[in-house]
Short mmCIF file of C-alpha atoms and ligand atoms in Angstrom, two decimals:
data_model
loop_
_atom_site.label_atom_id
_atom_site.label_comp_id
_atom_site.label_asym_id
_atom_site.label_seq_id
_atom_site.Cartn_x
_atom_site.Cartn_y
_atom_site.Cartn_z
CA UNK V 1 75.06 54.39 -8.52
CA UNK V 2 75.43 56.57 -11.60
CA UNK V 3 75.88 60.27 -11.00
CA UNK V 4 74.51 62.97 -13.29
CA UNK V 5 76.97 63.86 -16.03
CA UNK V 6 76.79 67.56 -15.11
CA UNK V 7 78.62 66.88 -11.85
CA UNK V 8 81.68 65.97 -13.91
CA UNK V 9 81.79 69.59 -15.06
CA UNK V 10 81.99 70.91 -11.51
CA UNK V 11 85.48 71.08 -10.03
CA UNK V 12 86.00 70.34 -6.32
CA UNK V 13 84.96 73.28 -4.09
CA UNK V 14 88.28 74.27 -2.52
CA UNK V 15 87.02 76.16 0.55
CA UNK V 16 84.77 73.22 1.46
CA UNK V 17 87.38 70.53 0.79
CA UNK V 18 89.85 72.15 3.15
CA UNK V 19 87.46 71.67 6.09
CA UNK V 20 88.07 67.91 6.18
CA UNK V 21 91.85 68.31 5.84
CA UNK V 22 91.91 70.88 8.60
CA UNK V 23 89.94 68.64 10.96
CA UNK V 24 92.44 65.87 10.41
CA UNK V 25 95.37 68.14 11.24
CA UNK V 26 93.66 69.61 14.31
CA UNK V 27 92.95 66.05 15.54
CA UNK V 28 96.70 65.36 15.19
CA UNK V 29 97.40 68.33 17.46
CA UNK V 30 98.58 70.74 14.74
CA UNK V 31 98.11 74.44 15.52
CA UNK V 32 96.23 75.28 12.31
CA UNK V 33 95.89 78.90 11.12
CA UNK V 34 92.91 78.98 8.78
CA UNK V 35 93.13 81.74 6.16
CA UNK V 36 90.98 79.75 3.74
CA UNK V 37 87.26 80.57 3.61
CA UNK V 38 86.17 84.21 4.00
CA UNK V 39 84.93 83.52 7.49
CA UNK V 40 86.47 85.86 10.07
CA UNK V 41 86.76 85.06 13.77
CA UNK V 42 84.69 88.10 14.90
CA UNK V 43 81.55 87.42 16.96
CA UNK V 44 78.18 88.34 15.45
CA UNK V 45 76.80 91.77 16.42
CA UNK V 46 75.15 91.82 19.86
CA UNK V 47 72.04 93.37 18.39
CA UNK V 48 71.69 90.37 16.07
CA UNK V 49 71.98 87.89 18.93
CA UNK V 50 69.45 89.80 21.06
CA UNK V 51 66.96 90.21 18.21
CA UNK V 52 67.22 86.52 17.29
CA UNK V 53 66.76 85.44 20.92
CA UNK V 54 63.60 87.56 21.14
CA UNK V 55 62.27 86.48 17.76
CA UNK V 56 62.50 82.74 18.42
CA UNK V 57 60.11 83.16 21.37
CA UNK V 58 57.42 84.33 18.96
CA UNK V 59 55.63 81.23 17.59
CA UNK V 60 54.75 83.11 14.38
CA UNK V 61 58.46 83.10 13.55
CA UNK V 62 58.42 79.31 13.41
CA UNK V 63 56.02 79.21 10.45
CA UNK V 64 56.95 78.95 6.78
CA UNK V 65 58.15 82.30 5.49
CA UNK V 66 57.78 81.45 1.81
CA UNK V 67 59.51 83.94 -0.49
CA UNK V 68 57.75 86.97 0.98
CA UNK V 69 59.40 86.24 4.30
CA UNK V 70 59.45 88.81 7.09
CA UNK V 71 58.13 92.05 5.59
CA UNK V 72 59.97 94.32 8.09
CA UNK V 73 63.23 92.77 6.79
CA UNK V 74 62.32 93.77 3.24
CA UNK V 75 61.57 97.27 4.51
CA UNK V 76 64.86 97.47 6.43
CA UNK V 77 66.72 96.41 3.28
CA UNK V 78 65.00 99.18 1.30
CA UNK V 79 65.88 101.74 4.01
CA UNK V 80 69.52 100.61 4.05
CA UNK V 81 69.86 100.73 0.25
CA UNK V 82 68.36 104.22 0.23
CA UNK V 83 70.64 105.50 3.02
CA UNK V 84 73.75 103.85 1.66
CA UNK V 85 73.40 104.29 -2.11
CA UNK V 86 70.51 106.78 -2.52
CA UNK V 87 68.68 104.05 -4.45
CA UNK V 88 64.99 103.48 -3.74
CA UNK V 89 63.47 99.98 -3.96
CA UNK V 90 59.92 98.82 -3.50
CA UNK V 91 60.25 96.35 -0.59
CA UNK V 92 57.66 93.93 -1.96
CA UNK V 93 58.57 93.76 -5.65
CA UNK V 94 62.18 94.88 -5.96
CA UNK V 95 63.70 93.06 -2.97
CA UNK V 96 63.99 89.35 -2.16
CA UNK V 97 65.45 87.85 1.04
CA UNK V 98 67.97 85.08 0.39
CA UNK V 99 69.50 82.18 2.32
CA UNK V 100 72.84 83.93 1.98
CA UNK V 101 73.66 85.65 -1.30
CA UNK V 102 75.08 82.34 -2.61
CA UNK V 103 71.51 81.06 -2.77
CA UNK V 104 70.44 83.79 -5.18
CA UNK V 105 73.64 83.82 -7.23
CA UNK V 106 73.63 80.08 -7.83
CA UNK V 107 69.89 79.89 -8.57
CA UNK V 108 69.70 82.91 -10.89
CA UNK V 109 70.87 80.92 -13.96
CA UNK V 110 67.80 78.67 -13.56
CA UNK V 111 65.64 81.78 -13.89
CA UNK V 112 67.26 83.38 -16.95
CA UNK V 113 69.11 80.76 -19.02
CA UNK V 114 67.62 78.46 -21.65
CA UNK V 115 69.64 75.66 -23.28
CA UNK V 116 72.31 77.21 -25.51
CA UNK V 117 72.24 80.57 -23.68
CA UNK V 118 75.63 81.90 -22.66
CA UNK V 119 76.57 83.24 -19.23
CA UNK V 120 79.75 85.31 -18.95
CA UNK V 121 81.65 84.23 -15.86
CA UNK V 122 84.80 86.01 -14.69
CA UNK V 123 87.63 83.83 -13.47
CA UNK V 124 89.22 83.68 -11.01
CA UNK V 125 85.86 84.20 -9.36
CA UNK V 126 83.44 83.10 -6.68
CA UNK V 127 82.72 79.45 -7.58
CA UNK V 128 78.93 79.70 -7.18
CA UNK V 129 78.61 81.60 -10.49
CA UNK V 130 80.08 78.78 -12.56
CA UNK V 131 78.35 76.20 -10.36
CA UNK V 132 74.94 77.75 -10.96
CA UNK V 133 75.48 77.99 -14.72
CA UNK V 134 76.66 74.38 -14.99
CA UNK V 135 73.83 73.03 -12.82
CA UNK V 136 71.25 74.99 -14.82
CA UNK V 137 72.63 73.59 -18.10
CA UNK V 138 73.85 76.97 -19.39
CA UNK V 139 76.82 77.55 -21.64
CA UNK V 140 79.71 79.33 -19.94
CA UNK V 141 81.97 81.98 -21.45
CA UNK V 142 84.86 82.31 -19.04
CA UNK V 143 86.49 85.76 -18.92
CA UNK V 144 90.03 85.80 -17.50
CA UNK V 145 90.77 88.47 -14.89
CA UNK V 146 94.48 89.27 -14.91
CA UNK V 147 96.78 91.99 -13.59
CA UNK V 148 97.05 93.17 -17.22
CA UNK V 149 93.33 93.97 -17.53
CA UNK V 150 93.18 95.33 -13.97
CA UNK V 151 90.99 92.32 -13.10
CA UNK V 152 88.10 94.02 -14.94
CA UNK V 153 85.81 92.37 -17.49
CA UNK V 154 85.99 94.45 -20.67
CA UNK V 155 82.67 93.93 -22.48
CA UNK V 156 84.26 94.83 -25.80
CA UNK V 157 86.49 91.79 -25.62
CA UNK V 158 83.67 89.23 -25.55
CA UNK V 159 83.80 87.37 -28.90
CA UNK V 160 80.90 88.41 -31.20
CA UNK V 161 79.60 84.86 -31.67
CA UNK V 162 79.34 84.36 -27.91
CA UNK V 163 77.89 87.81 -27.36
CA UNK V 164 74.97 86.99 -29.64
CA UNK V 165 73.95 84.17 -27.29
CA UNK V 166 74.84 85.95 -24.05
CA UNK V 167 71.98 86.33 -21.57
CA UNK V 168 73.76 86.81 -18.26
CA UNK V 169 76.98 88.29 -16.88
CA UNK V 170 78.29 88.03 -13.33
CA UNK V 171 80.36 90.90 -11.98
CA UNK V 172 81.78 91.30 -8.49
CA UNK V 173 83.55 94.44 -7.28
CA UNK V 174 85.10 94.79 -4.73
CA UNK V 175 86.30 91.48 -6.09
CA UNK V 176 86.88 88.12 -4.52
CA UNK V 177 89.57 86.87 -4.90
CA UNK V 178 91.57 89.58 -6.72
CA UNK V 179 90.49 92.48 -4.41
CA UNK V 180 90.06 94.75 -7.47
CA UNK V 181 87.55 97.58 -7.27
CA UNK V 182 85.43 99.21 -9.99
CA UNK V 183 84.41 102.84 -10.28
CA UNK V 184 81.15 104.32 -11.46
CA UNK V 185 82.49 105.06 -14.95
CA UNK V 186 83.17 101.35 -15.38
CA UNK V 187 79.72 100.44 -14.06
CA UNK V 188 78.17 102.94 -16.48
CA UNK V 189 79.93 101.23 -19.39
CA UNK V 190 78.80 97.77 -18.32
CA UNK V 191 75.19 98.81 -17.70
CA UNK V 192 74.98 100.46 -21.15
CA UNK V 193 76.45 97.35 -22.74
CA UNK V 194 74.00 95.03 -20.94
CA UNK V 195 71.08 97.24 -21.96
CA UNK V 196 72.08 97.34 -25.60
CA UNK V 197 72.57 93.54 -25.80
CA UNK V 198 69.69 92.43 -23.55
CA UNK V 199 72.02 90.85 -21.00
CA UNK V 200 71.09 90.39 -17.34
CA UNK V 201 73.70 91.91 -15.04
CA UNK V 202 74.18 90.01 -11.78
CA UNK V 203 76.20 92.44 -9.69
CA UNK V 204 77.57 90.70 -6.62
CA UNK V 205 78.35 93.25 -3.91
CA UNK V 206 78.92 91.45 -0.58
CA UNK V 207 82.10 93.40 0.20
CA UNK V 208 80.71 96.90 -0.34
CA UNK V 209 81.15 97.78 3.35
CA UNK V 210 84.62 96.27 3.78
CA UNK V 211 86.49 99.22 2.31
CA UNK V 212 89.60 100.98 3.60
CA UNK V 213 91.44 104.31 3.66
CA UNK V 214 88.22 106.22 2.98
CA UNK V 215 87.38 104.30 -0.21
CA UNK V 216 83.63 103.89 -0.75
CA UNK V 217 82.34 101.08 -2.98
CA UNK V 218 79.45 101.97 -5.28
CA UNK V 219 76.24 100.12 -6.05
CA UNK V 220 75.39 99.41 -9.67
CA UNK V 221 72.13 101.24 -8.93
CA UNK V 222 74.06 104.50 -8.68
CA UNK V 223 74.08 104.29 -12.48
CA UNK V 224 70.91 105.32 -14.32
CA UNK V 225 69.26 102.59 -16.38
CA UNK V 226 70.66 99.81 -14.18
CA UNK V 227 67.18 98.84 -13.12
CA UNK V 228 66.36 97.75 -16.67
CA UNK V 229 68.89 94.92 -16.54
CA UNK V 230 70.46 94.47 -13.11
CA UNK V 231 70.13 92.62 -9.88
CA UNK V 232 72.48 93.38 -7.00
CA UNK V 233 73.32 90.76 -4.38
CA UNK V 234 74.11 91.66 -0.77
CA UNK V 235 74.91 89.72 2.35
CA UNK V 236 75.01 89.97 6.12
CA UNK V 237 77.84 87.44 6.08
CA UNK V 238 81.01 89.47 5.63
CA UNK V 239 80.25 93.04 6.66
CA UNK V 240 78.36 92.00 9.77
CA UNK V 241 80.27 88.84 10.76
CA UNK V 242 77.25 86.58 10.29
CA UNK V 243 78.50 84.01 7.77
CA UNK V 244 76.79 80.98 9.29
CA UNK V 245 73.44 82.72 9.77
CA UNK V 246 72.77 82.49 6.02
CA UNK V 247 70.98 85.76 5.44
CA UNK V 248 71.34 87.97 2.38
CA UNK V 249 69.19 89.66 -0.21
CA UNK V 250 68.92 90.65 -3.83
CA UNK V 251 67.35 93.84 -5.13
CA UNK V 252 66.70 95.35 -8.53
CA UNK V 253 64.61 94.70 -11.61
CA UNK V 254 61.15 93.54 -10.52
CA UNK V 255 60.70 90.99 -13.34
CA UNK V 256 64.02 89.37 -12.55
CA UNK V 257 63.19 89.34 -8.84
CA UNK V 258 59.88 87.62 -9.61
CA UNK V 259 61.64 85.07 -11.85
CA UNK V 260 64.21 84.21 -9.19
CA UNK V 261 61.49 84.03 -6.52
CA UNK V 262 59.60 81.55 -8.70
CA UNK V 263 62.68 79.30 -8.99
CA UNK V 264 63.28 79.49 -5.26
CA UNK V 265 59.64 78.65 -4.50
CA UNK V 266 60.44 75.14 -5.76
CA UNK V 267 63.75 74.87 -3.92
CA UNK V 268 63.38 76.49 -0.50
CA UNK V 269 60.88 78.29 1.67
CA UNK V 270 63.00 81.33 2.55
CA UNK V 271 65.39 82.06 5.41
CA UNK V 272 64.13 81.27 8.93
CA UNK V 273 61.87 84.20 9.86
CA UNK V 274 63.64 84.80 13.19
CA UNK V 275 66.90 85.28 11.29
CA UNK V 276 65.19 87.82 9.08
CA UNK V 277 64.00 89.61 12.23
CA UNK V 278 67.63 89.69 13.42
CA UNK V 279 68.67 90.98 9.99
CA UNK V 280 66.13 93.79 10.33
CA UNK V 281 67.71 94.93 13.61
CA UNK V 282 71.21 94.73 12.12
CA UNK V 283 70.44 96.69 8.97
CA UNK V 284 68.80 99.50 10.90
CA UNK V 285 72.13 99.97 12.73
CA UNK V 286 74.35 98.97 9.82
CA UNK V 287 76.64 102.00 9.89
CA UNK V 288 77.52 101.68 13.60
CA UNK V 289 77.97 97.91 13.43
CA UNK V 290 80.20 97.94 10.39
CA UNK V 291 82.64 100.59 11.57
CA UNK V 292 84.66 98.52 14.10
CA UNK V 293 84.60 95.48 11.78
CA UNK V 294 85.99 97.56 8.94
CA UNK V 295 88.68 99.04 11.24
CA UNK V 296 89.74 95.55 12.38
CA UNK V 297 90.02 94.30 8.80
CA UNK V 298 92.10 97.35 7.89
CA UNK V 299 94.46 96.63 10.79
CA UNK V 300 94.70 92.98 9.72
CA UNK V 301 95.30 94.00 6.10
CA UNK V 302 98.18 96.28 7.11
CA UNK V 303 99.73 93.66 9.37
CA UNK V 304 99.51 90.93 6.72
CA UNK V 305 100.73 93.10 3.83
CA UNK V 306 103.82 94.15 5.84
CA UNK V 307 104.53 90.67 7.18
CA UNK V 308 104.21 88.98 3.78
CA UNK V 309 106.33 91.63 2.05
CA UNK V 310 109.06 91.16 4.68
CA UNK V 311 109.25 87.43 3.99
CA UNK V 312 109.49 87.79 0.19
CA UNK V 313 105.80 87.73 -0.74
CA UNK V 314 105.11 91.36 -1.68
CA UNK V 315 101.43 92.04 -2.23
CA UNK V 316 99.41 95.13 -3.11
CA UNK V 317 97.50 96.83 -0.30
CA UNK V 318 93.84 96.30 -1.29
CA UNK V 319 91.28 99.06 -0.96
CA UNK V 320 88.51 96.62 -0.10
CA UNK V 321 87.46 93.04 0.75
CA UNK V 322 88.81 90.75 3.46
CA UNK V 323 91.48 89.12 1.27
CA UNK V 324 94.97 89.48 -0.10
CA UNK V 325 95.65 88.15 -3.60
CA UNK V 326 99.27 87.16 -3.26
CA UNK V 327 101.44 86.57 -6.33
CA UNK V 328 103.85 83.68 -5.85
CA UNK V 329 107.50 84.14 -6.83
CA UNK V 330 109.03 82.52 -9.89
CA UNK V 331 106.01 80.85 -11.45
CA UNK V 332 105.51 78.56 -8.45
CA UNK V 333 102.39 76.35 -8.83
CA UNK V 334 99.72 77.61 -6.47
CA UNK V 335 98.12 74.25 -5.61
CA UNK V 336 101.49 72.77 -4.65
CA UNK V 337 102.40 75.76 -2.50
CA UNK V 338 99.02 75.77 -0.72
CA UNK V 339 99.26 72.02 -0.08
CA UNK V 340 102.77 72.31 1.36
CA UNK V 341 101.86 75.30 3.51
CA UNK V 342 99.01 73.27 4.98
CA UNK V 343 100.76 69.92 5.37
CA UNK V 344 104.14 71.23 6.51
CA UNK V 345 103.14 74.36 8.43
CA UNK V 346 99.43 74.05 9.27
CA UNK V 347 98.36 77.21 7.40
CA UNK V 348 95.25 77.13 5.21
CA UNK V 349 95.32 79.39 2.15
CA UNK V 350 93.36 78.84 -1.06
CA UNK V 351 95.36 78.21 -4.20
CA UNK V 352 94.57 80.65 -7.00
CA UNK V 353 93.78 77.92 -9.52
CA UNK V 354 90.86 76.82 -7.34
CA UNK V 355 89.11 80.02 -8.49
CA UNK V 356 89.75 79.22 -12.17
CA UNK V 357 92.86 78.72 -14.23
CA UNK V 358 93.61 82.45 -14.57
CA UNK V 359 94.12 82.43 -10.82
CA UNK V 360 97.25 80.32 -11.24
CA UNK V 361 100.37 81.92 -9.76
CA UNK V 362 98.46 83.44 -6.83
CA UNK V 363 97.19 82.33 -3.46
CA UNK V 364 94.32 83.94 -1.59
CA UNK V 365 94.89 84.86 2.03
CA UNK V 366 91.71 85.64 4.01
CA UNK V 367 92.13 88.13 6.86
CA UNK V 368 90.20 85.89 9.23
CA UNK V 369 92.50 85.98 12.27
CA UNK V 370 94.30 88.53 14.45
CA UNK V 371 97.34 90.53 13.26
CA UNK V 372 99.60 88.36 15.50
CA UNK V 373 98.32 85.16 13.91
CA UNK V 374 98.65 86.67 10.43
CA UNK V 375 102.30 87.48 11.19
CA UNK V 376 102.83 83.94 12.44
CA UNK V 377 101.19 82.55 9.26
CA UNK V 378 103.55 84.70 7.13
CA UNK V 379 106.59 83.31 8.96
CA UNK V 380 105.35 79.78 8.32
CA UNK V 381 104.78 80.50 4.61
CA UNK V 382 108.30 81.95 4.45
CA UNK V 383 109.71 78.64 5.72
CA UNK V 384 108.01 76.77 2.86
CA UNK V 385 109.36 79.34 0.39
CA UNK V 386 112.89 78.96 1.77
CA UNK V 387 112.74 75.19 1.55
CA UNK V 388 111.48 75.41 -2.07
CA UNK V 389 114.31 77.78 -2.96
CA UNK V 390 116.93 75.52 -1.36
CA UNK V 391 115.44 72.56 -3.24
CA UNK V 392 115.45 74.39 -6.57
CA UNK V 393 119.06 75.57 -6.08
CA UNK V 394 120.06 71.97 -5.22
CA UNK V 395 118.49 70.78 -8.49
N1 PLP F 401 79.82 86.50 -3.37
C1 PLP F 401 81.12 86.51 -3.12
C2 PLP F 401 82.03 87.24 -4.05
C3 PLP F 401 81.64 85.84 -2.02
O1 PLP F 401 82.96 85.87 -1.81
C4 PLP F 401 80.77 85.15 -1.16
C5 PLP F 401 81.28 84.37 -0.03
O2 PLP F 401 82.43 84.09 0.10
C6 PLP F 401 79.41 85.19 -1.45
C7 PLP F 401 78.96 85.87 -2.56
C8 PLP F 401 78.39 84.43 -0.63
O3 PLP F 401 78.15 84.93 0.60
P1 PLP F 401 76.91 84.46 1.46
O4 PLP F 401 76.24 83.34 0.74
O5 PLP F 401 77.46 84.04 2.76
O6 PLP F 401 76.01 85.66 1.54
#
């Protein structure tokens, strides 16, 4: 059977591909340490489990939610955004529940791009941005994030010809995979730029609670005028250890929310209402739930940064996210290193080039397991490094 041509423009999805490889190794008895997908081994919050168990007993929760979904969830989202960022949203028109934030991010291009319209996509970056643009038939302007530009998109560096056709930009800080953060001055600059060029700003903020050493990540809605152009995407996945539950939301400009809701009306019928009821309970206790999760990630970060540095993989201590963006020594190819680490030592890491070609020379380590296991993973990576060095000296 013939496949649609557009699929040829989508690279393999690294985090998903690794699942099959890992299963094979586990079946062979290998003790695999999975630092691939951003999917930590913490249990979901007890309050979420209890609220879900209650909600499923209510037959009304088994009906179609459509895009309106569970209104108390919308209201809890608005309360959380107000408490956390002092930003007020109308629950019915400026908030939309999502089947994980990936749902909204990947479907947004269908709502705002016409043929020939350009979307600015940072790379390395979360693959759903590029995926959504390609599937929607948009034209992509890839913006390389490098140590030299502090992993920040500088609007002034977008070529004029592309800027004229630009309709959408994706930004994500705290950033996956580079772990870079952005301050309010930067957000101010980007919002002003989007407003003056009529560009939709998709601000992806799923790591805003996973911040360390007292750092606090802002919302784009802390900047005045953001509501003219922006949507901000949030998730229960990372901050609340609920990746598989598939619950997130988007809030912001009411017209954009309505446009995305219209697209989704033809694709899905909203997250399961009982999950939205659980999300309501979680968000109303967000601050208490997040605190121990954040502390555990900080402990894991410190353990992994020290262990990797000791074995010859020095890496900066990130102020946020659940990742380390580890530069490889001596121009080593990231895909080859990640493959060897998996095949020879049973450690899953994602090669930087899987996030886009500017990610070459790095691997992403997700802080998904205990400090002890992270130290063990570092020792295993060191063995691959040593063997590569011996081999290159022998050549
Ligand atoms: N955005 C970024 C930057 C991510 O890293 C992820 C997940 O890894 C998501 C969005 C999607 O999260 P979810 O769909 O689970 O809410």
